[in-house]
Coordinates of C-alpha atoms in Angstrom, one line a residue:
X91 CA 63.1 -62.4 15.8
X92 CA 62.0 -59.5 18.0
X93 CA 62.0 -56.0 16.5
X94 CA 61.5 -52.6 18.0
X95 CA 59.8 -50.1 15.7
X96 CA 60.3 -46.4 16.7
X97 CA 57.3 -44.5 15.3
X98 CA 53.7 -45.5 15.0
X99 CA 52.7 -43.5 11.9
X100 CA 51.8 -45.2 8.7
X101 CA 55.4 -46.3 8.0
X102 CA 55.9 -47.9 11.4
X103 CA 52.5 -49.5 11.5
X104 CA 52.7 -51.1 8.0
X105 CA 56.2 -52.3 8.9
X106 CA 54.8 -54.0 11.9
X107 CA 52.1 -55.6 9.8
X108 CA 54.6 -56.9 7.3
X109 CA 56.9 -58.3 10.0
X110 CA 54.3 -60.1 12.1
X111 CA 53.0 -61.8 8.9
X112 CA 56.4 -63.4 8.6
X113 CA 56.7 -64.7 12.2
X114 CA 58.4 -61.8 14.0
X115 CA 57.3 -60.1 17.2
X116 CA 57.3 -56.4 17.5
X117 CA 57.3 -53.6 20.0
X118 CA 56.0 -50.3 18.7
X119 CA 57.0 -47.0 20.4
X120 CA 55.5 -43.5 19.7
X121 CA 55.9 -40.2 21.5
X122 CA 52.1 -39.7 21.2
X123 CA 49.1 -41.8 20.4
X124 CA 49.6 -44.3 17.6
X125 CA 48.4 -43.3 14.2
X126 CA 48.6 -39.6 14.5
X127 CA 50.8 -36.8 13.1
X128 CA 51.2 -36.5 9.3
X129 CA 49.7 -40.0 8.6
X130 CA 46.4 -38.9 10.1
X131 CA 46.4 -35.4 8.7
X132 CA 47.0 -36.1 5.0
X133 CA 44.5 -36.4 2.2
X134 CA 45.0 -40.1 1.3
X135 CA 45.3 -39.9 -2.5
X136 CA 46.7 -43.2 -3.5
X137 CA 49.1 -41.8 -6.1
X138 CA 51.7 -39.0 -6.1
X139 CA 50.2 -35.7 -7.2
X140 CA 51.6 -35.1 -10.6
X141 CA 53.7 -38.2 -10.6
X142 CA 55.9 -36.9 -13.5
X143 CA 57.2 -34.3 -11.1
X144 CA 58.8 -36.9 -8.9
X145 CA 61.8 -39.3 -9.3
X146 CA 60.8 -42.6 -10.8
X147 CA 61.8 -44.3 -7.5
X148 CA 58.9 -42.6 -5.8
X149 CA 56.4 -43.9 -8.4
X150 CA 58.0 -47.4 -8.3
X151 CA 56.7 -47.7 -4.7
X152 CA 53.6 -45.6 -5.0
X153 CA 52.1 -47.7 -7.8
X154 CA 51.5 -50.5 -5.4
X155 CA 49.5 -48.4 -2.9
X156 CA 46.0 -49.0 -4.1
X157 CA 46.2 -52.7 -4.6
X158 CA 48.1 -53.3 -1.4
X159 CA 45.7 -51.3 0.7
X160 CA 42.8 -53.2 -0.9
X161 CA 44.5 -56.5 0.1
X162 CA 45.2 -55.3 3.7
X163 CA 41.7 -53.9 4.1
X164 CA 40.3 -57.3 3.1
X165 CA 42.4 -59.0 5.8
X166 CA 42.3 -56.4 8.6
X167 CA 38.8 -54.9 8.5
X168 CA 36.9 -58.1 9.5
X169 CA 39.1 -58.2 12.7
X170 CA 39.2 -54.4 13.5
X171 CA 35.6 -53.7 12.5
X172 CA 36.8 -50.6 10.7
X173 CA 36.8 -50.4 6.9
X174 CA 39.5 -48.3 5.2
X175 CA 36.9 -46.7 2.9
X176 CA 39.0 -46.9 -0.3
X177 CA 37.0 -44.6 -2.6
X178 CA 37.5 -45.1 -6.3
X179 CA 36.6 -41.6 -7.6
X180 CA 39.2 -40.9 -10.3
X181 CA 40.8 -37.5 -10.5
X182 CA 40.6 -34.4 -12.7
X183 CA 43.7 -32.3 -13.1
X184 CA 43.2 -28.7 -14.5
X185 CA 46.8 -27.5 -14.8
X186 CA 47.1 -26.9 -18.5
X187 CA 50.9 -26.9 -18.4
X188 CA 50.8 -30.5 -17.2
X189 CA 48.4 -31.9 -19.9
X190 CA 51.0 -32.9 -22.5
X191 CA 53.4 -34.1 -19.8
X192 CA 50.8 -36.2 -18.1
X193 CA 49.6 -37.8 -21.3
X194 CA 53.2 -38.5 -22.3
X195 CA 53.9 -40.0 -18.9
X196 CA 50.9 -42.3 -19.4
X197 CA 52.2 -43.5 -22.8
X198 CA 55.8 -43.9 -21.6
X199 CA 55.1 -45.9 -18.4
X200 CA 51.9 -47.8 -19.1
X201 CA 50.9 -47.9 -15.5
X202 CA 47.2 -48.6 -15.0
X203 CA 46.8 -46.1 -12.2
X204 CA 48.3 -43.4 -14.4
X205 CA 46.1 -44.0 -17.4
X206 CA 44.5 -40.7 -18.4
X207 CA 42.8 -38.9 -21.2
X208 CA 42.2 -35.3 -22.1
X209 CA 38.6 -34.2 -21.7
X210 CA 36.8 -31.3 -23.3
X211 CA 34.1 -29.3 -21.5
X212 CA 31.2 -31.5 -22.7
X213 CA 33.0 -34.6 -21.4
X214 CA 33.9 -32.8 -18.2
X215 CA 30.3 -32.1 -17.5
X216 CA 29.5 -35.8 -17.8
X217 CA 32.3 -36.8 -15.4
X218 CA 31.8 -34.0 -12.9
X219 CA 29.1 -31.4 -13.4
X220 CA 30.2 -29.4 -10.3
X221 CA 33.4 -28.0 -12.0
X222 CA 33.7 -24.3 -12.6
X223 CA 32.9 -23.2 -16.1
X224 CA 36.2 -21.5 -16.3
X225 CA 37.8 -24.9 -16.9
X226 CA 37.2 -26.0 -20.4
X227 CA 39.6 -29.0 -20.4
X228 CA 41.1 -31.4 -17.9
X229 CA 43.1 -34.6 -17.9
X230 CA 41.0 -37.4 -16.3
X231 CA 42.6 -40.3 -14.3
X232 CA 39.7 -42.7 -13.9
X233 CA 41.5 -45.3 -11.8
X234 CA 42.9 -43.1 -9.0
X235 CA 41.4 -43.7 -5.6
X236 CA 41.7 -42.3 -2.1
X237 CA 41.7 -43.9 1.3
X238 CA 40.3 -42.3 4.5
X239 CA 43.4 -41.8 6.6
X240 CA 41.9 -41.8 10.1
X241 CA 39.9 -44.9 9.4
X242 CA 42.9 -46.6 7.8
X243 CA 45.1 -45.9 10.8
X244 CA 42.5 -46.8 13.4
X245 CA 41.9 -50.1 11.7
X246 CA 45.6 -51.0 11.6
X247 CA 46.1 -50.0 15.2
X248 CA 43.1 -51.9 16.4
X249 CA 44.2 -55.0 14.4
X250 CA 47.8 -54.8 15.7
X251 CA 46.6 -54.4 19.3
X252 CA 44.7 -57.7 19.0
X253 CA 47.8 -59.6 17.9
X254 CA 49.7 -61.4 20.7
X255 CA 53.1 -60.8 19.2
X256 CA 52.6 -57.0 19.2
X257 CA 53.2 -54.6 22.1
X258 CA 52.5 -50.9 22.0
X259 CA 54.3 -48.2 24.0
X260 CA 52.3 -45.0 23.4
X261 CA 53.3 -41.6 24.9
X262 CA 56.8 -43.0 25.1
X263 CA 59.6 -40.8 23.6
X264 CA 62.6 -42.9 22.6
X265 CA 65.5 -40.8 23.6
X266 CA 68.6 -42.8 22.8
X267 CA 70.0 -46.0 21.3
X268 CA 72.4 -48.1 23.4
X269 CA 75.0 -48.8 20.7
X270 CA 77.9 -51.1 21.5
X271 CA 80.4 -52.4 19.0
X272 CA 78.4 -51.0 16.1
X273 CA 75.2 -52.7 17.2
X274 CA 72.1 -51.5 19.0
X275 CA 71.9 -53.3 22.3
X276 CA 68.7 -51.6 23.4
X277 CA 66.6 -48.4 23.3
X278 CA 65.9 -46.0 26.1
X279 CA 62.8 -43.9 26.6
X280 CA 62.7 -40.5 28.2
X281 CA 61.4 -41.9 31.5
X282 CA 64.6 -44.0 31.9
X283 CA 63.1 -47.4 30.8
X284 CA 65.3 -49.6 28.6
X285 CA 64.1 -52.2 26.1
X286 CA 66.0 -54.9 24.1
X287 CA 65.3 -56.0 20.6
X288 CA 67.2 -58.0 18.0
X289 CA 66.6 -55.3 15.4
X290 CA 65.5 -51.6 15.6
X291 CA 63.5 -49.7 12.9
X292 CA 63.5 -45.9 12.8
X293 CA 60.1 -44.8 11.4
X294 CA 59.9 -41.4 13.0
X295 CA 58.8 -39.3 10.0
X296 CA 59.3 -35.5 10.4
X297 CA 61.2 -36.1 13.7
X298 CA 63.9 -38.3 12.1
X299 CA 66.5 -35.6 12.3
X300 CA 66.6 -36.1 16.0
X301 CA 68.9 -39.1 15.4
X302 CA 71.6 -37.2 13.5
X303 CA 73.8 -36.4 16.5
X304 CA 73.8 -39.9 18.0
X305 CA 74.2 -41.6 14.7
X306 CA 76.9 -39.1 13.6
X307 CA 75.4 -38.2 10.3
X308 CA 73.2 -35.4 9.0
X309 CA 69.7 -36.7 8.4
X310 CA 68.1 -34.2 5.9
X311 CA 64.5 -34.7 7.0
X312 CA 62.6 -31.7 8.2
X313 CA 59.0 -30.9 9.1
X314 CA 57.0 -29.0 6.5
X315 CA 53.5 -28.0 7.7
X316 CA 50.5 -28.8 5.5
X317 CA 47.1 -27.4 6.3
X318 CA 43.7 -28.8 5.4
X319 CA 40.0 -27.9 5.4
X320 CA 37.0 -30.3 5.6
X321 CA 33.6 -29.5 4.1
X322 CA 30.4 -31.5 4.6
X323 CA 28.2 -32.0 1.6
X324 CA 25.5 -34.6 0.8
X325 CA 26.7 -38.1 0.0
X326 CA 28.1 -38.6 -3.5
X327 CA 27.8 -34.8 -4.1
X328 CA 31.3 -34.4 -5.7
X329 CA 32.0 -37.4 -8.0
X330 CA 35.7 -37.0 -8.5
X331 CA 38.9 -35.8 -6.9
X332 CA 40.0 -32.4 -8.3
X333 CA 43.5 -30.9 -8.6
X334 CA 44.7 -27.5 -9.7
X335 CA 48.0 -25.7 -8.9
X336 CA 48.8 -28.3 -6.2
X337 CA 45.5 -27.7 -4.4
X338 CA 43.1 -30.7 -4.2
X339 CA 39.5 -31.7 -3.3
X340 CA 39.0 -35.3 -2.1
X341 CA 35.5 -36.5 -1.7
X342 CA 34.8 -39.2 1.0
X343 CA 32.0 -41.7 0.8
X344 CA 29.8 -39.9 3.4
X345 CA 30.0 -36.5 1.7
X346 CA 32.9 -35.0 3.6
X347 CA 35.4 -33.3 1.2
X348 CA 39.0 -32.9 2.3
X349 CA 40.6 -29.8 0.8
X350 CA 44.3 -28.8 0.8
X351 CA 47.1 -28.4 0.9
X352 CA 49.5 -25.7 1.9
X353 CA 53.3 -25.9 2.5
X354 CA 55.0 -23.9 5.3
X355 CA 58.4 -24.1 6.9
X356 CA 57.5 -23.3 10.5
X357 CA 59.3 -26.1 12.3
X358 CA 57.2 -28.3 14.5
X359 CA 54.4 -25.8 14.8
X360 CA 51.1 -27.5 14.0
X361 CA 48.8 -24.5 14.5
X362 CA 46.7 -23.7 11.5
X363 CA 46.8 -20.1 10.2
X364 CA 43.7 -18.1 9.2
X365 CA 45.4 -16.7 6.1
X366 CA 46.3 -20.2 4.8
X367 CA 42.8 -21.4 5.6
X368 CA 41.4 -18.5 3.5
X369 CA 43.9 -19.3 0.6
X370 CA 42.8 -22.9 0.6
X371 CA 39.1 -21.9 0.7
X372 CA 39.5 -19.6 -2.3
X373 CA 41.3 -22.3 -4.3
X374 CA 38.5 -24.8 -3.5
X375 CA 35.8 -22.4 -4.7
X376 CA 37.9 -21.7 -7.8
X377 CA 37.5 -25.3 -8.8
X378 CA 34.0 -26.0 -7.4
X379 CA 32.1 -22.7 -6.7
X380 CA 29.1 -24.5 -5.2
X381 CA 31.2 -25.5 -2.2
X382 CA 30.4 -22.0 -0.8
X383 CA 27.0 -23.3 0.0
X384 CA 28.3 -25.9 2.5
X385 CA 29.9 -25.6 6.0
X386 CA 33.5 -26.1 6.9
X387 CA 33.4 -28.5 9.8
X388 CA 37.1 -28.8 10.6
X389 CA 40.5 -27.5 9.8
X390 CA 43.9 -28.8 10.9
X391 CA 47.6 -29.0 10.1
X392 CA 50.1 -31.8 10.0
X393 CA 53.9 -32.1 9.5
X394 CA 55.3 -33.8 6.4
X395 CA 58.7 -35.5 6.7
X396 CA 60.5 -33.4 4.0
X397 CA 63.5 -35.0 2.3
X398 CA 65.7 -33.6 -0.5
X399 CA 64.1 -35.4 -3.4
X400 CA 61.1 -37.1 -1.8
X401 CA 62.8 -40.4 -2.1
X402 CA 62.6 -42.2 1.3
X403 CA 65.4 -43.9 3.2
X404 CA 64.6 -47.6 3.5
X405 CA 67.1 -50.3 4.5
X406 CA 70.0 -51.0 6.8
X407 CA 71.7 -48.0 8.5
X408 CA 75.4 -47.8 7.5
X409 CA 77.8 -49.4 9.8
X410 CA 75.3 -50.4 12.5
X411 CA 74.4 -54.1 12.1
X412 CA 70.8 -54.2 13.3
X413 CA 69.5 -50.7 12.8
X414 CA 67.0 -50.0 9.9
X415 CA 65.3 -47.0 8.5
X416 CA 61.9 -46.3 6.9
X417 CA 61.5 -42.5 6.8
X418 CA 61.7 -39.4 4.6
X419 CA 58.6 -40.0 2.4
X420 CA 57.7 -36.3 2.3
X421 CA 54.3 -35.8 0.5
X422 CA 53.8 -39.4 -0.5
X423 CA 54.1 -41.5 2.7
X424 CA 50.6 -42.9 2.5
X425 CA 50.8 -44.1 -1.1
X426 CA 54.4 -45.3 -0.8
X427 CA 53.8 -46.8 2.6
X428 CA 52.7 -50.4 1.8
X429 CA 55.5 -51.1 -0.7
X430 CA 58.1 -49.3 1.5
X431 CA 57.2 -51.6 4.4
X432 CA 57.3 -54.6 2.2
X433 CA 60.7 -53.7 0.9
X434 CA 62.0 -53.2 4.4
X435 CA 60.7 -56.6 5.5
X436 CA 62.3 -58.2 2.4
X437 CA 65.6 -56.6 3.3
X438 CA 65.5 -57.5 7.0
X439 CA 64.5 -61.1 6.4
X440 CA 66.9 -61.5 3.5
X441 CA 64.1 -62.3 1.0
X442 CA 63.9 -61.7 -2.7
X443 CA 63.1 -58.0 -3.5
X444 CA 60.1 -56.7 -5.2
X445 CA 61.8 -53.5 -6.3
X446 CA 65.5 -52.5 -6.6
X447 CA 66.5 -51.3 -3.1
X448 CA 69.5 -49.2 -4.2
X449 CA 67.6 -46.0 -4.8
X450 CA 66.3 -45.9 -1.2
X451 CA 69.5 -47.0 0.5
X452 CA 70.4 -45.1 3.8
X453 CA 74.0 -45.1 2.5
X454 CA 72.9 -41.8 1.0
X455 CA 72.9 -40.3 4.5
X456 CA 76.7 -40.7 4.6
X457 CA 77.0 -38.0 2.0
X458 CA 75.3 -35.6 4.4
X459 CA 77.6 -36.3 7.3

């Protein structure tokens, strides 16, 4: 089976991995370089932030993120030469309004990744001595981890490019689908080239609304800009991830600390703003005042694929026999990515399903038409 995947972000790349593992050949198309856009720009926390704020269907996919990335890293990194750098730091959340909710969520769902406990200041000092003294309590999630997005994406791209059954078309904007008798006969790029595939997967993230007119439905996926800062500290300087009022600090193994994130409805504009940078900087120092002693080495913005509830669209597109979707993950594309790709592969190849697919069905798009 030959499959065209439109979009080479984390969703498209993981879909390709799943499919070639099961004997398919794939062609991957992206309007820019593979592994960029929101997938590269995010923080890489392998759990939804405040999982109790999301529909359970988001968490049903996200809970597989850490274990599946660990398995993929074991398989891929010896070939690519690039380790994902999965960093098991745990996380501290300081939002007092979420303490009881988070503890109740842990008791209700019994998911290992969401195990947490309420720490008092003395315990906080033992877990992370860098925390501002204004925080006297936090809930601690010891099993949460983060993955280093750029390394993850580079590793997957490098691995896929070494596979004979994979072809990349970068800097190739897929403009239209050639649909005849409710079936995609081929895809056409902006330069006039045509390509045939047995099946086509749309994994175009924040750009997915582009297909609304041709597919005669309203695809409610829009870009939402998120901005980030990167500090450089000594290795192992900050021992845990930290979260307060939707702002987070994510330590990497080499001492870089990713800080974010904002939300702005500015269309496809990826230019960082100075005011937002200052807001993030202030929020970072509010949690860890000593960060003021270290340089900011980079700042950037990316575009999240916003969807109405954050529940992605995964599965067969209504009334078109060989068109499939894997988009609309909003803020949790990285942690939902592995299980989303696995679910799509199971649906495409008519295999037994790991999770109930109904919550993610693209049939929901019909209601927006």
